[in-house]
mmCIF file of C-alpha atoms in Angstrom:
data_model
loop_
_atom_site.group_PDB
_atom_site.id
_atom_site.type_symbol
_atom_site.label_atom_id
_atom_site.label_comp_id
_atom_site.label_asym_id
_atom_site.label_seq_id
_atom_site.Cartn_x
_atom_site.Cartn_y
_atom_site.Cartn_z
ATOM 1 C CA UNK A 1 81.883 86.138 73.734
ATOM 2 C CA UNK A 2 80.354 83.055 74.725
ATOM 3 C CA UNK A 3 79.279 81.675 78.083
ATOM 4 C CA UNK A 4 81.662 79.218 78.845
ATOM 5 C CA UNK A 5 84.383 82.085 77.434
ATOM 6 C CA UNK A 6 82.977 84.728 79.939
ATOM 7 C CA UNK A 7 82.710 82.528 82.537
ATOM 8 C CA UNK A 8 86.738 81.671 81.904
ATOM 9 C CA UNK A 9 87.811 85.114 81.319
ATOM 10 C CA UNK A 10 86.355 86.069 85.149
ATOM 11 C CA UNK A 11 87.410 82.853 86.857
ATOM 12 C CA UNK A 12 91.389 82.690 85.481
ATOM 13 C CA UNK A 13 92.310 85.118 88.488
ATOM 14 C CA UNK A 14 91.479 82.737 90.643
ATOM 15 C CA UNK A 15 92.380 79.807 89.231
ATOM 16 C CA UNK A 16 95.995 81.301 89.516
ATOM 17 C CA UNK A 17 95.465 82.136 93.142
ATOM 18 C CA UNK A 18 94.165 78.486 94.107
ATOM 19 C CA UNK A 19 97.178 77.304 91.951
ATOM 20 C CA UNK A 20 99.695 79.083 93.856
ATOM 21 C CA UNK A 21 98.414 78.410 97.346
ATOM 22 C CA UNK A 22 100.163 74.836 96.262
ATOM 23 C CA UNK A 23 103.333 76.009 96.087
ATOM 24 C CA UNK A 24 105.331 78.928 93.913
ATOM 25 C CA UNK A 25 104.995 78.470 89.957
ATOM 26 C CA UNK A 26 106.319 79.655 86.728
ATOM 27 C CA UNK A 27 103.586 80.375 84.177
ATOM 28 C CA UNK A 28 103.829 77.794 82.583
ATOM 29 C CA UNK A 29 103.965 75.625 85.578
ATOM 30 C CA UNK A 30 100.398 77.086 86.355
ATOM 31 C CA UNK A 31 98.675 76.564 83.219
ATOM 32 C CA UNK A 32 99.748 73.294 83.543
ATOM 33 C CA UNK A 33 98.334 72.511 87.065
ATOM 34 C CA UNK A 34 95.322 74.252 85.811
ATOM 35 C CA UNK A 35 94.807 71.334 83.284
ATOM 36 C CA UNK A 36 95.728 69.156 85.650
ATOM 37 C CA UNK A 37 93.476 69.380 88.301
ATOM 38 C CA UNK A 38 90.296 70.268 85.839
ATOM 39 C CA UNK A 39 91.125 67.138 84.229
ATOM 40 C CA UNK A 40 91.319 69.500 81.041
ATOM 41 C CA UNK A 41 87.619 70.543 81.339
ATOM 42 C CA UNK A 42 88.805 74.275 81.697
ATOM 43 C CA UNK A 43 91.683 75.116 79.244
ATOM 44 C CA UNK A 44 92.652 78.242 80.612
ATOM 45 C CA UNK A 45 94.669 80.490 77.088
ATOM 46 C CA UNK A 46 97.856 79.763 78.072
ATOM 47 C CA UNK A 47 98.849 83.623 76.635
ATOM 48 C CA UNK A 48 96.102 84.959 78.702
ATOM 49 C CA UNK A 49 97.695 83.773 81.988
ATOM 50 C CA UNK A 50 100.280 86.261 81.773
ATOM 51 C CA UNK A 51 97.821 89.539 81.636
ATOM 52 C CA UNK A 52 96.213 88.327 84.502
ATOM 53 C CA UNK A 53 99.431 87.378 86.712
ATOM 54 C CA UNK A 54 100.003 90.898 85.548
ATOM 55 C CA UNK A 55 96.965 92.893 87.289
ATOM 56 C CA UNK A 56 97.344 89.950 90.618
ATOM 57 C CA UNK A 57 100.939 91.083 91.017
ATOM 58 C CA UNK A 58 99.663 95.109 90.529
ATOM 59 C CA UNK A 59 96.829 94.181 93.370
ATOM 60 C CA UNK A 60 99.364 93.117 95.823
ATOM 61 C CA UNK A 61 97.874 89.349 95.392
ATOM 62 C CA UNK A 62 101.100 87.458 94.070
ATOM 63 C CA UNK A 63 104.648 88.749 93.380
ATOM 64 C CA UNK A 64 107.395 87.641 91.093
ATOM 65 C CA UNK A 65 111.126 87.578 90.966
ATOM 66 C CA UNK A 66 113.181 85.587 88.445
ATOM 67 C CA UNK A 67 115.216 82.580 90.473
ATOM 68 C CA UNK A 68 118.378 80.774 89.011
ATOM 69 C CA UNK A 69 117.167 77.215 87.796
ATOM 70 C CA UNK A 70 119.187 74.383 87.987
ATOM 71 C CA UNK A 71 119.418 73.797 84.290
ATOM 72 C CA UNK A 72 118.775 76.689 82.176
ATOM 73 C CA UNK A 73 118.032 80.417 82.209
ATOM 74 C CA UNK A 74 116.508 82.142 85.124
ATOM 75 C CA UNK A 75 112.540 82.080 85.040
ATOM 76 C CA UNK A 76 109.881 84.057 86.910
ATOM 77 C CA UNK A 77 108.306 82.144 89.731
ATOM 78 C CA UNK A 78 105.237 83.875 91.157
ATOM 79 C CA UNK A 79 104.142 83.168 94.669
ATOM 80 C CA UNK A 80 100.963 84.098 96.696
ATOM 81 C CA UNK A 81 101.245 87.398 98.878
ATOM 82 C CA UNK A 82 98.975 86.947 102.373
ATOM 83 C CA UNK A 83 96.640 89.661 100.094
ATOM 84 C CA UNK A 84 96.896 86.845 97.845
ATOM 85 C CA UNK A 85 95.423 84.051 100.396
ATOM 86 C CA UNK A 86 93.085 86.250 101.906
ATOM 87 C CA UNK A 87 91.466 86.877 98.685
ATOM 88 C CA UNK A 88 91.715 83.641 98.131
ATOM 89 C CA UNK A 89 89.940 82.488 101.461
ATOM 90 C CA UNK A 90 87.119 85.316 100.175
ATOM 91 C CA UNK A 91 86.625 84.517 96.805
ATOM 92 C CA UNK A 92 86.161 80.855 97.526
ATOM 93 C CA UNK A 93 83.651 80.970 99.993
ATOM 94 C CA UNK A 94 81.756 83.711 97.691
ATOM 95 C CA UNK A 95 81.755 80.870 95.078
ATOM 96 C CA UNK A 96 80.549 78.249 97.191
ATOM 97 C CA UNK A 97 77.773 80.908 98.103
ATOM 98 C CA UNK A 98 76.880 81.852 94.428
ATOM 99 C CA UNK A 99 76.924 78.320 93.024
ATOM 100 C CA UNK A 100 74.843 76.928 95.799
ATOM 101 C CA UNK A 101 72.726 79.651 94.880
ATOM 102 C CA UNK A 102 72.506 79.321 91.396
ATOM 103 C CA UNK A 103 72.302 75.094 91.904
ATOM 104 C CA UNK A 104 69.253 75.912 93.805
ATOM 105 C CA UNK A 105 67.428 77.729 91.144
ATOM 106 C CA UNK A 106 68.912 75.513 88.158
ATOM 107 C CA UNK A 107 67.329 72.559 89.956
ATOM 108 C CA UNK A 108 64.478 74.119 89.964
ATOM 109 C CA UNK A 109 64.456 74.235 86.131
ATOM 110 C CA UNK A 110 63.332 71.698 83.720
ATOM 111 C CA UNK A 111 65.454 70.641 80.802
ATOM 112 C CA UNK A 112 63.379 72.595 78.630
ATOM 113 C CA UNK A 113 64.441 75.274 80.998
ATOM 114 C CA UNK A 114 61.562 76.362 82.012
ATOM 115 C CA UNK A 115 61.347 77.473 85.828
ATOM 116 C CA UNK A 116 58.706 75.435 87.836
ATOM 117 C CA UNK A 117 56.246 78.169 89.349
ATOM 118 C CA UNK A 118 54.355 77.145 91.967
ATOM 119 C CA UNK A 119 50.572 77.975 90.938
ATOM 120 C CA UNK A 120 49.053 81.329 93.631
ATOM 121 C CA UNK B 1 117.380 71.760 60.030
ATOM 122 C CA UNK B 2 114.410 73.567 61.383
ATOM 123 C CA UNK B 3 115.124 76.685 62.920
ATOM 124 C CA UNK B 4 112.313 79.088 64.553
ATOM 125 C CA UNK B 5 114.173 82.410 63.767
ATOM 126 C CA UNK B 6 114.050 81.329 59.877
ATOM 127 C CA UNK B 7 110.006 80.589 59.766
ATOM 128 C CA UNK B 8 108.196 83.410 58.535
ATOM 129 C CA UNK B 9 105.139 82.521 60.806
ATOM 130 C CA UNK B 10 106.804 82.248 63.781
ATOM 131 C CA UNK B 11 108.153 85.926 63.331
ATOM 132 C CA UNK B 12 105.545 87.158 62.309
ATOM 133 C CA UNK B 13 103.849 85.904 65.217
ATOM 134 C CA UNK B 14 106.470 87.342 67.476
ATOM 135 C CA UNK B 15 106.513 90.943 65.544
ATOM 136 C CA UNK B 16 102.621 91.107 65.850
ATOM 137 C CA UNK B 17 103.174 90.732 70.071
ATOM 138 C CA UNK B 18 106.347 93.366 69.417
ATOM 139 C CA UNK B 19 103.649 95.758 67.549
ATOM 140 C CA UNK B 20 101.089 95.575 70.395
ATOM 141 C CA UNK B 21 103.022 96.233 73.551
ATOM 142 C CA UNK B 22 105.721 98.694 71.704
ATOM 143 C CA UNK B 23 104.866 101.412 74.454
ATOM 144 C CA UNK B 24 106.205 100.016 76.480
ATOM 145 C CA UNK B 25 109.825 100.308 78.261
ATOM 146 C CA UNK B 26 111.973 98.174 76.822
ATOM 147 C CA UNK B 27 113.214 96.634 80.029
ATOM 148 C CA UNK B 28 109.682 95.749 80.201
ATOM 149 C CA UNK B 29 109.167 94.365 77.060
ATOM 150 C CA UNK B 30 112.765 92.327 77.216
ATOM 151 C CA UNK B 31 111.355 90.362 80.758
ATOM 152 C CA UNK B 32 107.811 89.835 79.153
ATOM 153 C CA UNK B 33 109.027 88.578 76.195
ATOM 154 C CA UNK B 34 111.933 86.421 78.021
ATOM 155 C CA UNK B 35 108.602 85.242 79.808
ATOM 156 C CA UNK B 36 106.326 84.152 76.919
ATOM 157 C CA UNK B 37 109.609 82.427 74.923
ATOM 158 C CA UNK B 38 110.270 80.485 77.766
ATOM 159 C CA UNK B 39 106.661 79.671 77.812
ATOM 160 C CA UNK B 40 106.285 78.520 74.155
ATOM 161 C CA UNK B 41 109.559 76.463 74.513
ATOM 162 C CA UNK B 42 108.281 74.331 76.944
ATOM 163 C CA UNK B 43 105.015 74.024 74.962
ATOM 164 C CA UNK B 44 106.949 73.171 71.702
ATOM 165 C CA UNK B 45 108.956 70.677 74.124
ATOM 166 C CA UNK B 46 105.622 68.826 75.166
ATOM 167 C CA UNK B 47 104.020 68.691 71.548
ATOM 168 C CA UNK B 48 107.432 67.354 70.681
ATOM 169 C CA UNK B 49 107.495 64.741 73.223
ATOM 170 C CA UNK B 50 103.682 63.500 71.940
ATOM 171 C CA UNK B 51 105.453 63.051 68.584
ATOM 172 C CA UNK B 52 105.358 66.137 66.568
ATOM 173 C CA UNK B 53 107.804 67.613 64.091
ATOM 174 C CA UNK B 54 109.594 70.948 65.260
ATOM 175 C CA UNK B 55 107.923 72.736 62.756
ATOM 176 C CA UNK B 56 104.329 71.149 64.253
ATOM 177 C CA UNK B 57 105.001 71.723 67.366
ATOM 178 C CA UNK B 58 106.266 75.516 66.893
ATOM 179 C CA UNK B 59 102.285 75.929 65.064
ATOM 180 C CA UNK B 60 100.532 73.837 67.620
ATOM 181 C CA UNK B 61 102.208 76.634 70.205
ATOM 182 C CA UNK B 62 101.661 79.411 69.039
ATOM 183 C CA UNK B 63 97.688 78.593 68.143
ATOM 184 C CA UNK B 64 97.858 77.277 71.914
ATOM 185 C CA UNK B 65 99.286 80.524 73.464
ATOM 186 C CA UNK B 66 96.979 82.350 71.517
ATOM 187 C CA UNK B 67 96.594 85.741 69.847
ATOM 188 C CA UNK B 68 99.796 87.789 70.263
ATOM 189 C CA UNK B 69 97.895 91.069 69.238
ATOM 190 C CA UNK B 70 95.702 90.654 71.985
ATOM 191 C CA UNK B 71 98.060 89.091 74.605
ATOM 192 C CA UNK B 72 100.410 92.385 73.796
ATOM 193 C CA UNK B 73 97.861 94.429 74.124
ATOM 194 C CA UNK B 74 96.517 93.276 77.144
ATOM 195 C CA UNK B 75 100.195 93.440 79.113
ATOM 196 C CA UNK B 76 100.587 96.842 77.571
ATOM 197 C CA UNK B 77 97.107 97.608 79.327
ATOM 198 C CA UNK B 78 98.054 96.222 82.776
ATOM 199 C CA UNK B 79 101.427 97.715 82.499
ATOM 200 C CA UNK B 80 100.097 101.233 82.219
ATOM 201 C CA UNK B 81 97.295 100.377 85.195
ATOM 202 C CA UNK B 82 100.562 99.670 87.234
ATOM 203 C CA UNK B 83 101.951 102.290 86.076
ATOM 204 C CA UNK B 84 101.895 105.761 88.355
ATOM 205 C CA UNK B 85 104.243 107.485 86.640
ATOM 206 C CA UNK B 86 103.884 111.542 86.330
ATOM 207 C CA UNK B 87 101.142 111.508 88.898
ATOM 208 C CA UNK B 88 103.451 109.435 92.034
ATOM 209 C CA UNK B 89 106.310 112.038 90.586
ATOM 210 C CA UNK B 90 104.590 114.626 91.316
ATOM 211 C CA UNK B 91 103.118 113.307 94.443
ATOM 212 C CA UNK B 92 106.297 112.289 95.472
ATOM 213 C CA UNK B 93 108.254 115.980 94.734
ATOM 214 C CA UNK B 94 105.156 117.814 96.768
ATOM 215 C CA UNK B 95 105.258 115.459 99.509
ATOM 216 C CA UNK B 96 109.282 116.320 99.397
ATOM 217 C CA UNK B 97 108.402 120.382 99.860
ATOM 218 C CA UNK B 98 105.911 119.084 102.173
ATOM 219 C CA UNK B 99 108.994 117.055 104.373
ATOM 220 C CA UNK B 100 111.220 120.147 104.273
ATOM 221 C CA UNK B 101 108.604 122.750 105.385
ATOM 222 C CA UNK B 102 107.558 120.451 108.217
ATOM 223 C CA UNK B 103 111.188 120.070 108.532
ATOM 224 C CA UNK B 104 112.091 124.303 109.023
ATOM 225 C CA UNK B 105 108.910 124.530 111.288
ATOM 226 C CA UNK B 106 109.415 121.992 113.276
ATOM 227 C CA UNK B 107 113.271 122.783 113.926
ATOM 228 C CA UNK B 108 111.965 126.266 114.707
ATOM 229 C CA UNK B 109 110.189 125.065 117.453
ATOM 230 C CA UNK B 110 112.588 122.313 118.669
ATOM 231 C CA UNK B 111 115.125 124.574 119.853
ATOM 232 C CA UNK B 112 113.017 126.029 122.025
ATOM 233 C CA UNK B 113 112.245 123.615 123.562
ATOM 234 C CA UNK B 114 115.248 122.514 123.893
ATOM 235 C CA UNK B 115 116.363 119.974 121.675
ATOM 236 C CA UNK B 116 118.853 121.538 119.033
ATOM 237 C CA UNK B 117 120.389 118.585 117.670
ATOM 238 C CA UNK B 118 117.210 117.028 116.732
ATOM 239 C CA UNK B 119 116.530 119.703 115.061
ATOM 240 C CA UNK B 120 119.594 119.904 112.608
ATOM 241 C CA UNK B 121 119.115 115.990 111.836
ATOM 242 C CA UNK B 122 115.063 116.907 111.100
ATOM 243 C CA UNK B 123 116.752 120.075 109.005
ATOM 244 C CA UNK B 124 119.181 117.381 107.008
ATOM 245 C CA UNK B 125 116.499 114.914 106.968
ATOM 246 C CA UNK B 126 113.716 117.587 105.758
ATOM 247 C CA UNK B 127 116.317 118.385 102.664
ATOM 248 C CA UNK B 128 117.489 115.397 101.852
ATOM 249 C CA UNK B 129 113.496 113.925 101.492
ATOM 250 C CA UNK B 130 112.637 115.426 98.327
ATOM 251 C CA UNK B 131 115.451 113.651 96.547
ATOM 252 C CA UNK B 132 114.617 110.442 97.934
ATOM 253 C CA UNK B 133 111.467 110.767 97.593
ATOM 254 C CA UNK B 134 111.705 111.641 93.579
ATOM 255 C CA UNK B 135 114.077 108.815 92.959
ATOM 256 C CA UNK B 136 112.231 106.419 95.083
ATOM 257 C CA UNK B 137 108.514 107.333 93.538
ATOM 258 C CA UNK B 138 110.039 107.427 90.130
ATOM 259 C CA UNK B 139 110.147 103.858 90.627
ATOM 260 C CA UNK B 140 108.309 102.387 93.569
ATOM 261 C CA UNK B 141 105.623 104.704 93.822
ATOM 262 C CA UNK B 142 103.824 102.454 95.909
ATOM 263 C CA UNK B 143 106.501 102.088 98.245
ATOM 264 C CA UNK B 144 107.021 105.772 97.960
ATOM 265 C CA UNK B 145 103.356 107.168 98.797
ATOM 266 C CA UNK B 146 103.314 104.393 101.600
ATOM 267 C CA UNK B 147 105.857 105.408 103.153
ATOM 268 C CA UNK B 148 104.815 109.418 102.653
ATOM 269 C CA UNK B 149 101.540 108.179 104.514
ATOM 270 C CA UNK B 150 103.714 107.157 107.550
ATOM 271 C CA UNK B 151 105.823 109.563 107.607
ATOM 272 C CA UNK B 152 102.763 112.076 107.113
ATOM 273 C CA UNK B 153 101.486 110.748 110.544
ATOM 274 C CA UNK B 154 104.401 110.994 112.389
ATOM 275 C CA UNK B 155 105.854 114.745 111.672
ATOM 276 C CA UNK B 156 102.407 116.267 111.807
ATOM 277 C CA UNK B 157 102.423 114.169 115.631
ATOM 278 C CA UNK B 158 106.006 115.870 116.051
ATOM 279 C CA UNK B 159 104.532 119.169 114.264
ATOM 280 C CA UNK B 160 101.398 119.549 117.041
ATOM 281 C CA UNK B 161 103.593 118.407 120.062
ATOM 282 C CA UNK B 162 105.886 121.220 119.435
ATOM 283 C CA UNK B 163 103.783 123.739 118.706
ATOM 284 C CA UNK B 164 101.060 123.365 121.151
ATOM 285 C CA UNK B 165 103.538 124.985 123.534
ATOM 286 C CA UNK B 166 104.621 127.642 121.975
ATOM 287 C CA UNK B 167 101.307 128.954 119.979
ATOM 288 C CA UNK B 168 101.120 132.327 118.151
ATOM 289 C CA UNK B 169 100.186 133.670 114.772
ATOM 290 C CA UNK B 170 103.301 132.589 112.616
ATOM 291 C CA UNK B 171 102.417 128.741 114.100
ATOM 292 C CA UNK B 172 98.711 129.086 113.528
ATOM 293 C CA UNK B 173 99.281 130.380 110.209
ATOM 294 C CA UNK B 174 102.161 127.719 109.666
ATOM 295 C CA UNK B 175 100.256 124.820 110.849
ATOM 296 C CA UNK B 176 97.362 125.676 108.814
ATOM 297 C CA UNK B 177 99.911 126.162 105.840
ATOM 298 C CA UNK B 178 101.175 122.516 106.339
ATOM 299 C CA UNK B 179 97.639 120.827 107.128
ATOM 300 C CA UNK B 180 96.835 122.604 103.350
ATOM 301 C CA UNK B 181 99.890 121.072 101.750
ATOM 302 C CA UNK B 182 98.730 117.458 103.764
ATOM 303 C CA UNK B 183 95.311 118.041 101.897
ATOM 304 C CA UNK B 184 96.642 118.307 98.320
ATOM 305 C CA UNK B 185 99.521 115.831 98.889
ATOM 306 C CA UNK B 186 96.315 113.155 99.654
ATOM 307 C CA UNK B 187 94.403 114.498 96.504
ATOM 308 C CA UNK B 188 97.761 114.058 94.497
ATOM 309 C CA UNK B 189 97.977 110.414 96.154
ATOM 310 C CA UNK B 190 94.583 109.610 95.321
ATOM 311 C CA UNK B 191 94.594 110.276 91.724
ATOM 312 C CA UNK B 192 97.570 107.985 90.998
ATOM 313 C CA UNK B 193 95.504 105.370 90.221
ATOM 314 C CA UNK B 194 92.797 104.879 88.377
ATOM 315 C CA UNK B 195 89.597 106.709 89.576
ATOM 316 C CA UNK B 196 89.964 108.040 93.542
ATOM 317 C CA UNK B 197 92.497 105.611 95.841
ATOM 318 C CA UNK B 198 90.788 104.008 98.327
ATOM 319 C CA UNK B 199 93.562 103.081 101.166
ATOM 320 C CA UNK B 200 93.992 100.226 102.880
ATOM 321 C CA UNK B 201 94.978 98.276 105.466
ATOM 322 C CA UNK B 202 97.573 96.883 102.863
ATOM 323 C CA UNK B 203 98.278 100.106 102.051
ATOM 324 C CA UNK B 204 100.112 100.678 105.547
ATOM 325 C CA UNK B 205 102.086 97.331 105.182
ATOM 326 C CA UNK B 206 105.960 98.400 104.468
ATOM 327 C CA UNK B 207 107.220 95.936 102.483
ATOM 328 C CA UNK B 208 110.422 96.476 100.536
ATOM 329 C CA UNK B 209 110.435 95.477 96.930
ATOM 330 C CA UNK B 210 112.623 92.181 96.466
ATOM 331 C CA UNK B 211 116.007 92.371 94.956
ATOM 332 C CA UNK B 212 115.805 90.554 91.459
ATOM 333 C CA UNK B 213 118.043 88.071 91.049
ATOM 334 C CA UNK B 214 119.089 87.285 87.623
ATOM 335 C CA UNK B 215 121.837 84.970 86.895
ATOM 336 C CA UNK B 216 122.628 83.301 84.229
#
């Protein structure tokens, strides 16, 4: 697996959380808004959405019932549990903790990507 | 005129996600696969809308959902995690027992002390539990070994206020029976899940599961 594939794969969870603190989705409403406000840098699988809206609704972070639409068949519309936000609230200010971290040392590093060490 | 259900690749791609999640109920596999056609549709409907042919925009779907082995497989894998199955049966059925011998002590001891009616309703209640119970944790387990907790606390509250007035052998040996069964029912609800359950706060939230609504 690549980088930027690993880096997906652990970050899809909570790209669905941050995406339904907007409002309640369908899955395909989500990948969507995913695209949307990455500006299609991340394309999150669109198949793997559904595996992971699987294990947030088994955590108690989002749940799902199937509404009536308007026009057409019913569809599942998954909203964000207060588990959900919480985690949400948690996980975000983790990230802003890890990447400031890890924005720290990268500066630190050359192009060549060697660290700068201060001489002893 | 193009149809999906006539392309070869398109069933195919549909029997490979059949193949992977085939353990599963098939109430289960009818919603998730409800889920993922409704999904493709709307992605055939976009590639359409940019200009491609049905046929196109059927391919450029499918390659965009992804690998169907691997998506099956992956639901099948989170279906079983949510799964508690025999485990939250069995839990559930000893917690039942449980119910209905906390039920005959404690309307022992409520008569005593003076409260007969509560202690036929407890008696009803005690054997009417273990049928709930194994209907409910058949399929809410969560719901079902939540609510066990709470209603764990409460009769063995109900179990030491009646008995600390009226203490002898047959109650010491009772209450130790029922603090035994308390001990196994929690190693029976810890093993539901994968590795030991850790409860939490969450755990003590009561929240019903949500009528589906499904109209069409």
């Amino acid at each position: 697996m690549t980088n930027d594939q690993e880096l997906k794969k652990g970050s899809t969870p909570i790209l669905i959380l941050a995406v339904l603190e907007g409002s309640p989705r369908h899955g395909y409403a989500i990948a969507r808004e995913i695209e949307r406000q990455c500006a299609d840098a991340l394309k999150v699988g669109e198949g793997a959405l559904y595996p992971a809206l699987r294990a947030l609704e088994r955590e108690g972070m989002v749940e799902s019932a199937w509404e009536t639409q308007p026009t057409g068949p019913a569809r599942r519309i998954y909203t964000l549990t207060d588990a959900g936000h919480a985690k949400l609230a948690a996980s975000l200010r983790s990230w802003q903790r890890f990447s400031s971290a890890v924005n720290a040392v990268l500066g630190e590093t050359d192009l060549g990507g060697t660290p700068h060490v201060q001489p002893t | 005129m193009f149809s999906p259900l006539d392309d070869p690749n398109i069933t195919h791609w549909f029997e490979r996600l059949d193949t992977a999640w085939k353990r599963m109920p098939a109430e289960e596999q009818t919603r998730q696969r409800e889920e993922v056609q409704q999904h493709l549709e709307a992605l055939v409907a976009a590639h359409e809308e940019l200009g491609s042919s049905p046929e196109e925009a059927w391919s450029l779907a499918l390659v965009q959902f992804g690998n169907p082995t691997k998506i099956g497989r992956k639901l099948h894998q989170e279906w079983r995690q949510g799964r508690v199955g025999f485990r939250a049966e069995m839990a559930a059925i000893f917690f039942g027992l449980e119910i209905q011998a906390l039920m005959w002590f404690v309307g022992i001891g409520l008569p005593m002390l003076g409260f007969p009616i509560l202690a036929d309703v407890l008696f009803c209640l005690g054997t009417t539990q273990l049928i709930l119970y194994v209907m409910i944790g058949r399929r809410y387990p969560r719901q079902a070994i939540k609510a066990a907790l709470y209603l764990d606390i409460l009769h063995s509250t109900w179990l030491l206020g009646t008995y600390h007035t009226n203490i002898s052998s047959a109650s010491v040996l009772s209450f130790f029976f029922v603090v035994g069964l308390h001990v196994m029912f929690a190693y029976f609800a810890s093993v539901t899940r994968r590795g030991w359950y850790k409860p939490t706060l969450n755990d003590f939230k009561l929240t019903l599961p949500k009528r589906r609504q499904v109209s069409r």
